[in-house]
Amino acid sequence: MPLDATSGLLLEFKSINTYYGDLHVLKDVNYEIRHGEIVSLLGGNACGKSTTMKTIMGVVRPRTGTVIFDGQPIEKLSTSERVRRGIAPVLEARRLFPRMTVFENLEMGAFMRKKGAEFAQDLERVYELFPRVKERRSQVAGTLSGGEQQMVAIGRALMARPRLICMDEPSMGLSPLYVEQVFDIIQTINKQGTSIFMVEQNASMALSIAHRAYVLQTGVVVLSGTAAELREDKNIREAYLGELQVPGAKAEAEAK
Amino acid sequence: MTGFDLFVQQTINGLTLGAMYSLLALGFTMVYGILELINFAHFSVFMVGTFVAMGALQSMGIMGQSVILTGLPLVGVLLVALAATMTVCGCIGMGIERFFLRRLRSVKGPAQMITTIGISYILSNSVLLFIGGQGFNFPNPIPMLKYHIGGAVMDVRQPLIWAISAVLMIGLTYFVQSTKLGKAMRATAQDPEAARMMGVDVDRVVLTAFFLGSAMAGAAAVVFGLYYNYTNFYIGFDAGLRAFTAAVLGGIGNVPGAMLGGLLIGIIETMTSQFISTNWAEVVIFSILILVLVFRPAGLLGRVAPNKS
């Protein structure tokens, strides 16, 4: 998708500092996500990626700095208000409501919206994108396979008719076949007009569909640029694209 | 009476007692399902409910056993007493959550549970101080009608209590299964953070659970008063403990489990009293509870905590 460099900003982090108690997790972080973009956030474990997602959704509040969504500061708004304004999450490890049916999970995605013609349209759209979800609609979500659950999780986010979807590790725990399917779907959704901010460990997959990316290391943005630039970056190739094993990284991953 | 007649008789009595325990158990289970908190204040909310119901009936002119109503006036009086008691108890429950427990929700450990024990004692001692420690004659406007089933006798109050309990439990099940707020409640119980990210106002859900659970305790209080024609300031602990046991037996956090557990405890209690001895009722109830928990730690209908570490 050709991107107009001057197209407006949808989400912006301005000098965000987030803490857990005394632990300084996000250190003076700045992000920009424009309308229509897929932006990927790369980084190892415990670097602040999930905290970024929680800061966007309002589950964690930044101590200083501003989060701007669609031109307005939102860092003091409740999570429900943010959902109402058009931000929807696809949570890490999917986090479906395990004892509710697939359909009820989709309904929960549309929680902030009135049930009516739009709900039916959105449901139809989700069923079109994921025929499998339609087949499983009356099944209890906890009984689905990981890949099917991820489809429901993405479908659930779409039911909010969001302008921005925040995805936390969409490929985590999925078989390679599903990973590819999920990334295809993400691109399709993006082409239909939804912007996507995606935290992802699988850097090569993420950079293959993202327009731009940020690299986060221990709470600091150390690198940013277009996906093409980052794919060529020597440090990225070594650290994230598996061209050279970084000794500490694997042990760290196992420790988590 | 033959042995079979006694069995039928105690089944009728047990189902009546059990219906009351079920109503009371629902409050424990709903709050536990969402907050993983055992709300001991529920005991005393139930007890206060019997006094509210007594006051409501007396203010409508029903004194002791001297005023007997039939037909529409009876239905009307009972409905008003139920509505008043359920509303007052529901509001007490919400107040406990809003003003005491909410502040402690982020505190780890037993602070919340200890608070509920404290509130329970404050409520029962307030009744003791301001209303009195003697037993009270609970007004009963229902005519003494008895039906014979073989050798067993059924009091008209018994099917009435079943009907009240059934309507309330069906209503509650419908609410939890099919309404938007009910679904939000289930979602919050299963994954509070994810529910919040769907836009669910978790505080509102918790408040609703306290209101509904306490309102059910109010209904149980009306049932208790009509059945025993009696109340005092500490009845909450006996009935409450059995209802709590019922919730655990059925699988705490599980709404149908609380209903099933309540009926079972009621029947076990009456059967033991009849065929063994009243003194053994608690021994048998708790032995069965322990046996069930050994083989099914999550209770009869409960699930072993999924998705929680």
Coordinates of C-alpha atoms in Angstrom, one line a residue:
Chain A
M1 CA 0.0 0.0 0.0
P2 CA 1.6 3.3 -1.1
L3 CA 1.9 5.6 1.9
D4 CA 1.6 9.3 1.8
A5 CA 4.3 10.6 4.0
T6 CA 2.2 13.5 5.0
S7 CA -0.9 11.6 5.9
G8 CA -2.1 12.4 9.4
L9 CA -1.1 10.9 12.6
L10 CA -3.5 8.5 14.3
L11 CA -1.5 7.6 17.4
E12 CA 1.4 9.4 18.9
F13 CA 3.5 8.8 22.1
K14 CA 5.2 12.0 23.2
S15 CA 8.0 11.5 25.8
I16 CA 6.2 8.7 27.6
N17 CA 7.7 7.5 30.9
T18 CA 5.9 4.5 32.4
Y19 CA 6.8 2.9 35.7
Y20 CA 5.9 -0.2 37.7
G21 CA 6.5 1.0 41.2
D22 CA 10.2 2.1 41.1
L23 CA 10.9 0.2 37.9
H24 CA 11.3 2.6 35.0
V25 CA 9.9 0.6 32.1
L26 CA 9.4 3.0 29.2
K27 CA 12.0 5.7 29.1
D28 CA 11.1 8.9 27.2
V29 CA 9.5 6.9 24.4
N30 CA 8.1 8.5 21.2
Y31 CA 6.1 6.6 18.6
E32 CA 4.1 7.8 15.6
I33 CA 1.5 5.8 13.8
R34 CA -0.1 7.3 10.7
H35 CA -3.5 6.5 9.3
G36 CA -3.4 3.3 7.3
E37 CA -0.1 2.1 8.5
I38 CA 1.2 -1.2 9.9
V39 CA 3.8 -0.3 12.5
S40 CA 5.8 -3.0 14.1
L41 CA 7.5 -2.8 17.5
L42 CA 10.5 -5.1 17.8
G43 CA 12.6 -6.1 20.8
G44 CA 13.6 -8.8 23.1
N45 CA 11.8 -10.0 26.2
A46 CA 11.1 -7.5 29.0
C47 CA 12.0 -4.5 26.9
G48 CA 8.7 -2.7 27.4
K49 CA 6.7 -4.0 24.4
S50 CA 3.7 -5.2 26.4
T51 CA 3.9 -2.1 28.6
T52 CA 3.6 -0.1 25.4
M53 CA 0.4 -2.0 24.6
K54 CA -1.0 -1.5 28.1
T55 CA -0.1 2.2 28.0
I56 CA -2.1 2.6 24.8
M57 CA -5.1 0.7 26.2
G58 CA -5.0 2.6 29.5
V59 CA -4.4 -0.4 31.7
V60 CA -1.1 1.2 32.8
R61 CA -0.9 5.0 33.0
P62 CA 2.3 6.8 32.1
R63 CA 3.9 8.9 34.8
T64 CA 4.8 11.7 32.4
G65 CA 4.2 12.3 28.7
T66 CA 1.2 12.4 26.4
V67 CA -0.5 9.8 24.3
I68 CA -2.4 11.4 21.4
F69 CA -5.1 9.5 19.5
D70 CA -6.7 11.2 16.5
G71 CA -5.5 14.6 17.6
Q72 CA -6.6 14.4 21.2
P73 CA -4.7 13.5 24.4
I74 CA -6.1 10.2 25.8
E75 CA -3.6 9.3 28.5
K76 CA -6.1 10.2 31.2
L77 CA -9.1 8.5 29.7
S78 CA -10.5 5.2 30.9
T79 CA -9.9 2.0 28.9
S80 CA -13.6 1.9 27.9
E81 CA -13.5 5.4 26.5
R82 CA -10.4 4.5 24.5
V83 CA -12.2 1.5 23.1
R84 CA -15.2 3.7 22.2
R85 CA -12.9 6.1 20.4
G86 CA -11.6 3.3 18.2
I87 CA -8.7 1.4 19.7
A88 CA -9.0 -2.4 20.0
P89 CA -6.6 -4.9 21.4
V90 CA -5.5 -8.3 20.3
L91 CA -4.0 -9.5 23.5
E92 CA -0.9 -11.5 24.1
A93 CA -1.6 -15.2 24.2
R94 CA -5.1 -14.3 22.7
R95 CA -6.8 -14.2 26.1
L96 CA -10.3 -15.3 24.8
F97 CA -13.0 -15.8 27.5
P98 CA -12.4 -19.5 27.7
R99 CA -15.8 -20.6 28.9
M100 CA -17.8 -18.4 26.6
T101 CA -18.7 -19.4 23.1
V102 CA -16.9 -18.0 20.1
F103 CA -20.0 -15.9 19.3
E104 CA -20.1 -14.5 22.8
N105 CA -16.5 -13.6 22.5
L106 CA -17.2 -11.7 19.4
E107 CA -20.1 -10.0 21.1
M108 CA -17.7 -8.9 23.9
G109 CA -15.6 -7.3 21.2
A110 CA -18.5 -5.2 20.3
F111 CA -19.2 -4.4 24.0
M112 CA -19.0 -0.6 23.6
R113 CA -21.3 -0.6 20.6
K114 CA -25.0 -0.9 20.1
K115 CA -26.3 -4.2 18.8
G116 CA -28.0 -3.6 15.5
A117 CA -27.4 -3.5 11.8
E118 CA -23.7 -2.5 12.2
F119 CA -23.2 -5.5 14.5
A120 CA -24.6 -7.8 11.9
Q121 CA -22.4 -6.3 9.2
D122 CA -19.3 -6.6 11.3
L123 CA -20.1 -10.2 12.2
E124 CA -20.5 -10.9 8.5
R125 CA -17.2 -9.3 7.8
V126 CA -15.5 -11.4 10.5
Y127 CA -17.1 -14.6 9.2
E128 CA -16.0 -13.7 5.7
L129 CA -12.4 -13.2 6.8
F130 CA -12.4 -16.3 9.0
P131 CA -14.8 -19.0 7.6
R132 CA -13.4 -21.2 10.4
V133 CA -14.6 -18.9 13.1
K134 CA -18.1 -19.1 11.6
E135 CA -18.0 -22.9 11.7
R136 CA -17.0 -22.8 15.3
R137 CA -19.3 -19.9 16.4
S138 CA -21.3 -21.9 19.0
Q139 CA -18.3 -23.8 20.4
V140 CA -16.7 -22.8 23.7
A141 CA -13.6 -20.8 23.0
G142 CA -11.3 -22.6 25.3
T143 CA -11.7 -25.8 23.3
L144 CA -10.3 -24.3 20.0
S145 CA -6.8 -24.8 18.8
G146 CA -4.3 -22.0 19.2
G147 CA -4.6 -20.8 15.6
E148 CA -8.4 -20.8 15.7
Q149 CA -8.2 -18.9 19.0
Q150 CA -6.0 -16.3 17.3
M151 CA -8.6 -15.9 14.5
V152 CA -11.3 -15.3 17.1
A153 CA -9.1 -12.9 19.0
I154 CA -8.6 -10.8 15.8
G155 CA -12.3 -11.1 15.0
R156 CA -13.1 -9.9 18.4
A157 CA -11.0 -6.8 17.9
L158 CA -12.6 -6.2 14.6
M159 CA -16.1 -6.3 16.2
A160 CA -15.2 -3.0 17.9
R161 CA -14.9 -1.5 14.4
P162 CA -11.6 0.0 15.5
R163 CA -9.4 2.5 13.7
L164 CA -6.4 1.1 15.4
I165 CA -5.8 -2.5 16.4
C166 CA -3.0 -3.1 18.9
M167 CA -1.6 -6.6 18.6
D168 CA 0.6 -8.2 21.2
E169 CA 2.6 -11.1 19.7
P170 CA 0.0 -12.3 17.2
S171 CA 2.3 -15.1 16.1
M172 CA 3.1 -16.4 19.5
G173 CA 2.7 -20.1 20.0
L174 CA 1.3 -20.7 16.5
S175 CA 2.4 -23.3 13.9
P176 CA 4.2 -21.8 10.9
L177 CA 1.2 -22.4 8.7
Y178 CA -1.1 -20.4 11.0
V179 CA 1.6 -17.7 11.4
E180 CA 1.5 -17.1 7.7
Q181 CA -2.3 -17.1 7.6
V182 CA -2.5 -14.6 10.5
F183 CA 0.0 -12.2 8.8
D184 CA -2.0 -12.4 5.6
I185 CA -5.2 -11.5 7.4
I186 CA -3.4 -8.6 9.2
Q187 CA -2.5 -7.2 5.8
T188 CA -6.0 -7.7 4.5
I189 CA -7.5 -5.9 7.5
N190 CA -5.0 -3.1 7.0
K191 CA -5.9 -2.7 3.4
Q192 CA -9.5 -2.4 4.4
G193 CA -8.5 0.7 6.3
T194 CA -7.6 -0.2 9.8
S195 CA -4.2 0.9 11.2
I196 CA -2.2 -1.6 13.0
F197 CA 0.4 -1.4 15.8
M198 CA 2.0 -4.7 16.3
V199 CA 4.4 -6.0 18.9
E200 CA 6.2 -9.0 17.5
Q201 CA 9.1 -11.3 18.4
N202 CA 9.1 -12.8 14.9
A203 CA 11.0 -9.8 13.4
S204 CA 11.3 -11.2 9.9
M205 CA 7.6 -11.8 9.6
A206 CA 6.8 -8.5 11.1
L207 CA 9.1 -6.6 8.8
S208 CA 7.8 -8.4 5.8
I209 CA 4.3 -6.8 6.3
A210 CA 5.0 -3.6 8.3
H211 CA 5.5 -0.2 6.7
R212 CA 7.6 1.0 9.5
A213 CA 9.1 -0.3 12.7
Y214 CA 10.5 0.7 16.1
V215 CA 13.1 -1.2 18.0
L216 CA 12.8 -1.1 21.7
Q217 CA 15.7 -2.1 24.0
T218 CA 15.2 -2.0 27.8
G219 CA 12.6 0.7 27.5
V220 CA 14.4 2.9 25.0
V221 CA 13.7 3.3 21.3
V222 CA 17.1 2.6 19.8
L223 CA 16.2 2.4 16.2
S224 CA 13.3 3.3 13.9
G225 CA 12.6 3.6 10.2
T226 CA 10.8 2.0 7.3
A227 CA 10.6 -1.7 7.3
A228 CA 12.9 -1.8 4.2
E229 CA 15.5 0.3 6.0
L230 CA 15.4 -1.9 9.0
R231 CA 15.6 -5.1 7.0
E232 CA 18.9 -3.8 5.7
D233 CA 20.2 -2.6 9.0
K234 CA 23.3 -4.6 10.2
N235 CA 22.3 -4.6 13.9
I236 CA 18.8 -5.7 13.1
R237 CA 20.0 -8.5 10.9
E238 CA 22.2 -9.8 13.6
A239 CA 20.0 -9.3 16.6
Y240 CA 16.5 -10.1 15.3
L241 CA 16.6 -11.7 11.9
G242 CA 18.6 -14.7 13.0
E243 CA 21.7 -14.1 10.9
L244 CA 23.8 -14.3 14.0
Q245 CA 22.9 -15.7 17.3
V246 CA 23.1 -13.2 20.1
P247 CA 24.4 -15.2 23.1
G248 CA 22.2 -13.7 25.8
A249 CA 19.0 -13.6 23.8
K250 CA 18.2 -17.3 23.9
A251 CA 18.9 -17.8 27.6
E252 CA 16.7 -14.7 28.3
A253 CA 13.9 -16.1 26.3
E254 CA 14.0 -19.4 28.2
A255 CA 14.2 -17.6 31.5
K256 CA 10.8 -16.1 30.8
Chain B
M1 CA -45.7 -43.1 58.8
T2 CA -43.8 -45.8 56.9
G3 CA -40.2 -45.5 56.1
F4 CA -41.1 -44.5 52.6
D5 CA -43.5 -41.8 53.8
L6 CA -40.8 -40.4 56.0
F7 CA -38.4 -40.4 53.0
V8 CA -41.0 -38.4 50.9
Q9 CA -41.6 -36.1 53.9
Q10 CA -37.9 -35.3 54.3
T11 CA -37.5 -34.8 50.6
I12 CA -40.2 -32.2 50.7
N13 CA -38.7 -30.6 53.7
G14 CA -35.1 -30.9 52.3
L15 CA -36.1 -29.3 49.0
T16 CA -37.6 -26.3 50.9
L17 CA -34.6 -25.8 53.1
G18 CA -32.3 -26.4 50.1
A19 CA -34.1 -23.8 48.0
M20 CA -33.3 -21.3 50.8
Y21 CA -29.6 -22.4 50.9
S22 CA -29.4 -22.2 47.1
L23 CA -30.6 -18.6 47.1
L24 CA -28.1 -17.7 49.8
A25 CA -25.3 -19.7 48.2
L26 CA -25.7 -17.7 44.9
G27 CA -24.4 -14.6 46.6
F28 CA -21.2 -16.3 47.8
T29 CA -20.6 -17.8 44.4
M30 CA -21.2 -14.7 42.3
V31 CA -18.8 -12.6 44.3
Y32 CA -16.2 -15.4 44.5
G33 CA -16.5 -16.0 40.8
I34 CA -15.5 -12.4 40.0
L35 CA -13.2 -11.4 42.9
E36 CA -12.1 -14.7 44.3
L37 CA -13.3 -13.3 47.6
I38 CA -15.2 -15.1 50.3
N39 CA -17.7 -12.5 51.4
F40 CA -18.5 -13.4 55.1
A41 CA -20.6 -10.2 55.3
H42 CA -23.2 -12.1 53.3
F43 CA -24.2 -14.0 56.5
S44 CA -25.3 -10.9 58.2
V45 CA -26.8 -9.3 55.1
F46 CA -29.2 -12.3 55.1
M47 CA -29.9 -11.9 58.8
V48 CA -30.6 -8.1 58.4
G49 CA -32.9 -9.2 55.5
T50 CA -35.1 -11.2 57.9
F51 CA -35.6 -8.0 60.0
V52 CA -36.3 -5.9 56.9
A53 CA -38.9 -8.5 55.8
M54 CA -40.4 -8.5 59.3
G55 CA -40.6 -4.7 59.3
A56 CA -42.1 -4.7 55.8
L57 CA -44.8 -7.2 56.8
Q58 CA -45.6 -5.4 60.0
S59 CA -45.9 -2.1 58.3
M60 CA -48.5 -3.7 56.1
G61 CA -50.4 -4.7 59.2
I62 CA -49.3 -8.3 59.3
M63 CA -48.7 -9.1 63.0
G64 CA -47.5 -12.4 64.2
Q65 CA -49.8 -15.3 63.1
S66 CA -53.0 -13.4 63.7
V67 CA -53.6 -11.9 60.3
I68 CA -54.2 -14.4 57.6
L69 CA -54.6 -13.4 53.9
T70 CA -55.7 -15.2 50.8
G71 CA -55.9 -14.5 47.1
L72 CA -54.5 -11.3 45.6
P73 CA -53.9 -9.5 48.9
L74 CA -51.6 -12.4 50.0
V75 CA -49.7 -12.3 46.7
G76 CA -49.5 -8.6 46.9
V77 CA -48.2 -8.5 50.5
L78 CA -45.6 -11.2 49.7
L79 CA -44.4 -9.5 46.6
V80 CA -44.0 -6.1 48.4
A81 CA -42.1 -7.8 51.2
L82 CA -39.9 -9.6 48.8
A83 CA -39.2 -6.5 46.7
A84 CA -38.5 -4.4 49.7
T85 CA -36.2 -6.9 51.3
M86 CA -34.3 -7.7 48.1
T87 CA -33.8 -4.0 47.4
V88 CA -32.6 -3.1 50.9
C89 CA -30.3 -6.2 51.0
G90 CA -29.0 -5.4 47.5
C91 CA -28.2 -1.9 48.5
I92 CA -26.4 -3.0 51.7
G93 CA -24.3 -5.4 49.6
M94 CA -23.5 -2.6 47.1
G95 CA -22.6 -0.3 50.0
I96 CA -20.2 -2.9 51.5
E97 CA -18.5 -3.2 48.2
R98 CA -18.4 0.5 47.3
F99 CA -17.3 1.9 50.6
F100 CA -15.2 -0.8 52.2
L101 CA -14.1 -3.5 49.8
R102 CA -13.3 -1.5 46.7
R103 CA -10.6 0.5 48.5
L104 CA -9.0 -2.8 49.5
R105 CA -9.3 -4.5 46.1
S106 CA -5.7 -3.7 45.2
V107 CA -4.4 -4.9 48.6
K108 CA -3.0 -8.4 48.3
G109 CA -3.6 -11.0 51.0
P110 CA -6.6 -11.6 53.3
A111 CA -7.4 -7.9 54.0
Q112 CA -10.6 -8.0 52.1
M113 CA -11.8 -11.2 53.6
I114 CA -11.1 -10.1 57.1
T115 CA -13.0 -6.9 56.4
T116 CA -16.0 -8.9 55.4
I117 CA -15.8 -10.8 58.7
G118 CA -15.6 -7.5 60.5
I119 CA -18.6 -6.1 58.7
S120 CA -20.5 -9.3 59.4
Y121 CA -20.0 -8.8 63.2
I122 CA -20.8 -5.1 63.0
L123 CA -24.1 -5.8 61.3
S124 CA -25.1 -8.6 63.7
N125 CA -24.1 -6.6 66.8
S126 CA -25.9 -3.6 65.5
V127 CA -29.1 -5.6 65.3
L128 CA -28.4 -6.9 68.8
L129 CA -27.9 -3.4 70.2
F130 CA -30.6 -1.5 68.3
I131 CA -33.3 -4.1 67.9
G132 CA -32.6 -6.6 70.6
G133 CA -31.1 -10.0 71.3
Q134 CA -34.4 -12.0 71.9
G135 CA -36.0 -14.2 69.3
F136 CA -38.7 -12.4 67.2
N137 CA -42.0 -13.8 66.1
F138 CA -41.8 -13.4 62.3
P139 CA -45.2 -12.5 60.8
N140 CA -46.9 -15.1 58.6
P141 CA -50.0 -14.2 56.6
I142 CA -50.2 -17.5 54.8
P143 CA -53.1 -19.7 55.7
M144 CA -52.4 -23.1 57.3
L145 CA -53.2 -25.4 54.4
K146 CA -51.8 -28.9 54.3
Y147 CA -51.8 -31.4 51.5
H148 CA -51.4 -35.2 52.1
I149 CA -49.1 -37.0 49.8
G150 CA -49.4 -40.6 50.8
G151 CA -48.5 -40.5 54.5
A152 CA -46.4 -37.3 54.1
V153 CA -47.7 -33.8 54.6
M154 CA -46.9 -30.8 52.5
D155 CA -47.5 -27.3 53.9
V156 CA -48.7 -24.8 51.4
R157 CA -45.7 -22.7 52.2
Q158 CA -43.4 -25.3 50.8
P159 CA -44.5 -25.2 47.1
L160 CA -44.7 -21.4 47.5
I161 CA -41.1 -21.3 48.5
W162 CA -40.1 -23.5 45.6
A163 CA -41.9 -21.3 43.2
I164 CA -40.3 -18.1 44.6
S165 CA -36.9 -19.7 44.4
A166 CA -37.4 -21.2 41.0
V167 CA -38.5 -17.9 39.5
L168 CA -35.6 -16.0 41.0
M169 CA -33.0 -18.6 40.0
I170 CA -34.4 -18.8 36.4
G171 CA -34.3 -15.0 36.3
L172 CA -30.8 -14.8 37.5
T173 CA -29.6 -17.5 35.1
Y174 CA -31.2 -15.6 32.3
F175 CA -29.5 -12.4 33.4
V176 CA -26.1 -14.0 33.6
Q177 CA -26.4 -16.0 30.4
S178 CA -28.2 -13.6 28.1
T179 CA -28.0 -9.9 29.0
K180 CA -25.2 -7.6 28.1
L181 CA -24.3 -6.9 31.7
G182 CA -24.5 -10.6 32.5
K183 CA -22.2 -11.5 29.7
A184 CA -19.8 -8.8 30.9
M185 CA -20.0 -10.4 34.3
R186 CA -19.0 -13.8 33.0
A187 CA -16.2 -12.3 30.9
T188 CA -14.9 -10.4 33.9
A189 CA -15.0 -13.6 36.0
Q190 CA -13.0 -15.4 33.3
D191 CA -10.4 -12.8 32.5
P192 CA -10.8 -9.4 34.2
E193 CA -8.0 -7.7 32.3
A194 CA -9.3 -8.8 28.9
A195 CA -12.8 -7.8 29.8
R196 CA -11.6 -4.4 30.8
M197 CA -9.9 -4.1 27.4
M198 CA -13.2 -4.8 25.7
G199 CA -14.5 -1.7 27.4
V200 CA -16.2 -3.4 30.4
D201 CA -16.4 -1.2 33.4
V202 CA -15.2 -3.8 36.0
D203 CA -16.3 -1.7 39.0
R204 CA -19.8 -1.7 37.7
V205 CA -19.7 -5.4 37.2
V206 CA -18.5 -6.0 40.7
L207 CA -21.2 -3.7 42.1
T208 CA -23.8 -5.6 40.1
A209 CA -22.6 -8.9 41.5
F210 CA -22.8 -7.6 45.0
F211 CA -26.3 -6.2 44.4
L212 CA -27.7 -9.4 42.9
G213 CA -26.0 -11.7 45.4
S214 CA -27.3 -9.7 48.3
A215 CA -30.8 -9.4 46.8
M216 CA -30.9 -13.2 46.6
A217 CA -29.9 -13.3 50.3
G218 CA -32.8 -10.9 50.9
A219 CA -35.2 -13.4 49.1
A220 CA -33.7 -16.2 51.2
A221 CA -34.4 -14.1 54.3
V222 CA -38.1 -13.8 53.4
V223 CA -38.2 -17.5 52.8
F224 CA -36.5 -18.3 56.1
G225 CA -38.9 -16.0 58.0
L226 CA -42.0 -17.4 56.4
Y227 CA -40.8 -21.0 57.0
Y228 CA -39.6 -20.8 60.5
N229 CA -41.7 -17.9 61.8
Y230 CA -38.7 -16.8 63.7
T231 CA -35.6 -14.7 63.5
N232 CA -32.9 -13.3 65.8
F233 CA -29.6 -11.5 65.4
Y234 CA -27.3 -14.5 64.8
I235 CA -29.4 -16.7 62.5
G236 CA -27.1 -15.6 59.7
F237 CA -24.1 -17.6 60.9
D238 CA -25.9 -21.0 60.9
A239 CA -27.7 -20.7 57.6
G240 CA -24.8 -18.7 56.1
L241 CA -22.3 -21.4 56.9
R242 CA -24.5 -24.1 55.3
A243 CA -25.1 -21.9 52.2
F244 CA -21.4 -21.3 51.9
T245 CA -20.8 -25.0 52.2
A246 CA -23.4 -25.5 49.5
A247 CA -21.5 -23.1 47.2
V248 CA -18.2 -25.0 47.8
L249 CA -19.9 -28.3 47.3
G250 CA -21.4 -27.3 44.0
G251 CA -18.2 -25.6 42.8
I252 CA -17.6 -22.1 44.1
G253 CA -17.9 -19.5 41.4
N254 CA -20.4 -21.7 39.5
V255 CA -24.0 -20.4 39.5
P256 CA -25.8 -23.7 38.7
G257 CA -23.4 -25.4 41.2
A258 CA -24.6 -23.1 44.0
M259 CA -28.2 -24.1 43.2
L260 CA -27.4 -27.8 43.1
G261 CA -25.2 -27.6 46.2
G262 CA -28.0 -25.8 48.2
L263 CA -30.6 -28.4 47.3
L264 CA -28.2 -31.3 48.2
I265 CA -27.2 -29.7 51.6
G266 CA -30.9 -29.2 52.4
I267 CA -31.8 -32.8 51.6
I268 CA -28.8 -34.2 53.4
E269 CA -29.7 -32.1 56.5
T270 CA -33.3 -33.3 56.7
M271 CA -32.5 -36.9 55.9
T272 CA -29.8 -37.1 58.5
S273 CA -32.0 -35.5 61.1
Q274 CA -34.8 -37.9 60.3
F275 CA -32.9 -41.2 59.9
I276 CA -29.8 -40.7 62.1
S277 CA -30.1 -37.7 64.5
T278 CA -30.3 -34.0 64.3
N279 CA -27.1 -33.8 66.2
W280 CA -25.3 -35.6 63.4
A281 CA -26.5 -33.3 60.6
E282 CA -23.5 -31.2 60.6
V283 CA -21.1 -34.1 60.9
V284 CA -22.7 -35.7 57.8
I285 CA -22.9 -32.5 55.8
F286 CA -19.2 -31.7 56.3
S287 CA -18.1 -35.4 55.8
I288 CA -19.8 -35.4 52.5
L289 CA -18.3 -32.0 51.6
I290 CA -14.8 -33.3 52.5
L291 CA -15.3 -36.5 50.5
V292 CA -16.5 -34.6 47.4
L293 CA -13.6 -32.2 47.6
V294 CA -11.1 -35.0 47.9
F295 CA -12.3 -36.5 44.7
R296 CA -13.4 -33.3 42.9
P297 CA -11.4 -30.5 44.4
A298 CA -13.3 -27.9 42.4
G299 CA -16.7 -29.1 43.6
L300 CA -19.4 -31.0 41.8
L301 CA -19.8 -28.6 38.8
G302 CA -16.7 -26.5 39.3
R303 CA -13.7 -26.5 37.1
V304 CA -10.2 -26.5 38.3
A305 CA -9.1 -22.9 37.9
P306 CA -8.3 -22.7 34.2
N307 CA -6.0 -20.0 32.9
K308 CA -4.9 -18.9 36.3
S309 CA -1.6 -19.6 37.8

